[in-house]
Amino acid sequence: MKKGSAVRNAIVLATGILLLGAGLLGVGDMARNVSGLCIGIGSGLIGMSIANLIMIRYYAKRPAIKRQQEIEAGDERSVSINNLSKAKAFDITVKIMMLIPFLLILADSPLWITLAVVAFYLFSYSIRYYYLVKYSKVM
């Protein structure tokens, strides 16, 4: 199967519908959390697969636009702009993430939430340094 094939998206759509149905039919106190998770994941899968199916149909009717899109996606300038924007978004996100634990402490939230945010912050920096070392060896 190709990455953006209609069959794959139809399978994802069916999985999303099944998860949504299972979530809506879930009853009981223990199943409440699981059903909420199933509804959320199922809704996300349905939305994603419908959007992909619409795009596949759109590009099937307009192959010239699809070809132009593929050329622009592989263009070195576009890739560089995309990577630079991701780096800026990471920088801004990390600065905002530094404030969140302090806000949680001031809001008197449970300690595990504050520690989870700090752990996520450390995780993001760990990934950053991993790729920094990896790319410095390659380039």
Short mmCIF file of C-alpha atoms in Angstrom, two decimals:
data_model
loop_
_atom_site.label_atom_id
_atom_site.label_comp_id
_atom_site.label_asym_id
_atom_site.label_seq_id
_atom_site.Cartn_x
_atom_site.Cartn_y
_atom_site.Cartn_z
CA MET A 1 0.00 0.00 0.00
CA LYS A 2 1.21 3.49 -0.81
CA LYS A 3 1.47 6.06 1.93
CA GLY A 4 -1.56 8.05 0.86
CA SER A 5 -3.63 5.27 -0.65
CA ALA A 6 -7.40 5.28 -0.51
CA VAL A 7 -7.47 1.71 0.83
CA ARG A 8 -5.31 2.63 3.80
CA ASN A 9 -7.45 5.64 4.57
CA ALA A 10 -10.63 3.58 4.25
CA ILE A 11 -9.21 1.09 6.77
CA VAL A 12 -8.32 3.96 9.11
CA LEU A 13 -11.84 5.37 8.64
CA ALA A 14 -13.40 2.01 9.52
CA THR A 15 -11.15 1.73 12.58
CA GLY A 16 -12.18 5.22 13.66
CA ILE A 17 -15.86 4.38 13.26
CA LEU A 18 -15.39 1.19 15.30
CA LEU A 19 -13.54 3.06 18.06
CA LEU A 20 -16.18 5.79 18.12
CA GLY A 21 -18.95 3.21 18.31
CA ALA A 22 -17.17 1.30 21.07
CA GLY A 23 -16.68 4.53 22.98
CA LEU A 24 -20.30 5.56 22.66
CA LEU A 25 -21.51 2.13 23.80
CA GLY A 26 -19.09 1.94 26.74
CA VAL A 27 -20.86 1.97 30.10
CA GLY A 28 -19.81 1.76 33.71
CA ASP A 29 -17.46 3.78 35.86
CA MET A 30 -14.23 2.06 34.79
CA ALA A 31 -15.22 2.10 31.14
CA ARG A 32 -15.89 5.84 31.29
CA ASN A 33 -12.24 6.77 30.84
CA VAL A 34 -11.68 4.12 28.21
CA SER A 35 -14.80 5.15 26.32
CA GLY A 36 -13.69 8.78 26.37
CA LEU A 37 -10.33 7.72 24.97
CA CYS A 38 -12.05 5.65 22.26
CA ILE A 39 -14.31 8.57 21.32
CA GLY A 40 -11.35 10.94 21.08
CA ILE A 41 -9.12 8.63 19.06
CA GLY A 42 -12.00 7.46 16.87
CA SER A 43 -13.08 11.02 16.09
CA GLY A 44 -9.50 11.96 15.24
CA LEU A 45 -9.08 8.98 12.95
CA ILE A 46 -12.39 9.69 11.20
CA GLY A 47 -11.49 13.33 10.60
CA MET A 48 -7.98 12.53 9.39
CA SER A 49 -9.07 9.77 7.02
CA ILE A 50 -11.94 11.81 5.55
CA ALA A 51 -9.57 14.72 4.93
CA ASN A 52 -7.05 12.39 3.27
CA LEU A 53 -9.75 10.79 1.11
CA ILE A 54 -10.92 14.23 -0.02
CA MET A 55 -7.33 15.18 -0.90
CA ILE A 56 -6.80 11.93 -2.82
CA ARG A 57 -9.97 12.57 -4.81
CA TYR A 58 -8.99 16.22 -5.39
CA TYR A 59 -5.54 15.28 -6.68
CA ALA A 60 -6.95 12.45 -8.82
CA LYS A 61 -9.04 15.00 -10.72
CA ARG A 62 -6.18 17.52 -10.95
CA PRO A 63 -2.88 15.71 -11.58
CA ALA A 64 -1.07 18.89 -12.63
CA ILE A 65 -1.73 20.46 -9.24
CA LYS A 66 -0.51 17.29 -7.53
CA ARG A 67 2.69 17.33 -9.58
CA GLN A 68 3.25 21.01 -8.74
CA GLN A 69 2.65 20.26 -5.04
CA GLU A 70 5.21 17.45 -5.10
CA ILE A 71 7.77 19.69 -6.77
CA GLU A 72 7.22 22.45 -4.21
CA ALA A 73 7.40 19.98 -1.32
CA GLY A 74 10.79 18.73 -2.50
CA ASP A 75 12.17 22.17 -3.30
CA GLU A 76 15.27 22.95 -1.22
CA ARG A 77 14.09 26.46 -0.41
CA SER A 78 10.68 25.22 0.76
CA VAL A 79 12.28 22.50 2.87
CA SER A 80 14.64 25.05 4.41
CA ILE A 81 11.79 27.46 5.20
CA ASN A 82 9.76 24.62 6.69
CA ASN A 83 12.65 23.47 8.90
CA LEU A 84 13.39 27.03 10.02
CA SER A 85 9.75 27.58 10.97
CA LYS A 86 9.76 24.32 12.95
CA ALA A 87 12.88 25.43 14.81
CA LYS A 88 11.32 28.79 15.67
CA ALA A 89 8.13 27.08 16.82
CA PHE A 90 10.21 24.79 19.07
CA ASP A 91 12.05 27.76 20.56
CA ILE A 92 8.81 29.57 21.35
CA THR A 93 7.18 26.42 22.72
CA VAL A 94 10.09 25.70 25.05
CA LYS A 95 10.02 29.25 26.41
CA ILE A 96 6.32 28.95 27.11
CA MET A 97 6.81 25.51 28.65
CA MET A 98 9.22 27.03 31.19
CA LEU A 99 6.36 29.14 32.56
CA ILE A 100 3.79 26.37 32.86
CA PRO A 101 5.27 24.64 35.98
CA PHE A 102 5.33 27.96 37.83
CA LEU A 103 1.73 28.62 36.89
CA LEU A 104 0.79 25.13 38.05
CA ILE A 105 2.54 25.71 41.38
CA LEU A 106 0.74 29.02 41.83
CA ALA A 107 -2.56 27.33 40.94
CA ASP A 108 -1.88 24.77 43.69
CA SER A 109 -2.26 21.87 41.28
CA PRO A 110 -1.17 18.33 42.20
CA LEU A 111 2.57 17.71 42.25
CA TRP A 112 2.43 14.95 39.65
CA ILE A 113 1.08 17.37 37.03
CA THR A 114 3.93 19.81 37.66
CA LEU A 115 6.48 17.00 37.52
CA ALA A 116 4.92 15.67 34.31
CA VAL A 117 5.29 19.07 32.67
CA VAL A 118 8.91 19.30 33.83
CA ALA A 119 9.57 15.77 32.56
CA PHE A 120 8.06 16.69 29.19
CA TYR A 121 10.26 19.79 29.07
CA LEU A 122 13.35 17.67 29.77
CA PHE A 123 12.22 15.12 27.20
CA SER A 124 11.94 17.76 24.50
CA TYR A 125 15.43 19.05 25.27
CA SER A 126 16.78 15.49 25.29
CA ILE A 127 15.40 14.96 21.80
CA ARG A 128 16.86 18.27 20.69
CA TYR A 129 20.36 17.34 21.91
CA TYR A 130 20.08 13.85 20.47
CA TYR A 131 19.46 15.25 17.00
CA LEU A 132 22.06 17.96 17.51
CA VAL A 133 24.72 15.29 18.14
CA LYS A 134 23.38 13.07 15.36
CA TYR A 135 23.40 15.79 12.71
CA SER A 136 26.76 17.17 13.81
CA LYS A 137 28.25 13.74 13.10
CA VAL A 138 26.56 13.53 9.69
CA MET A 139 27.30 17.04 8.46
#
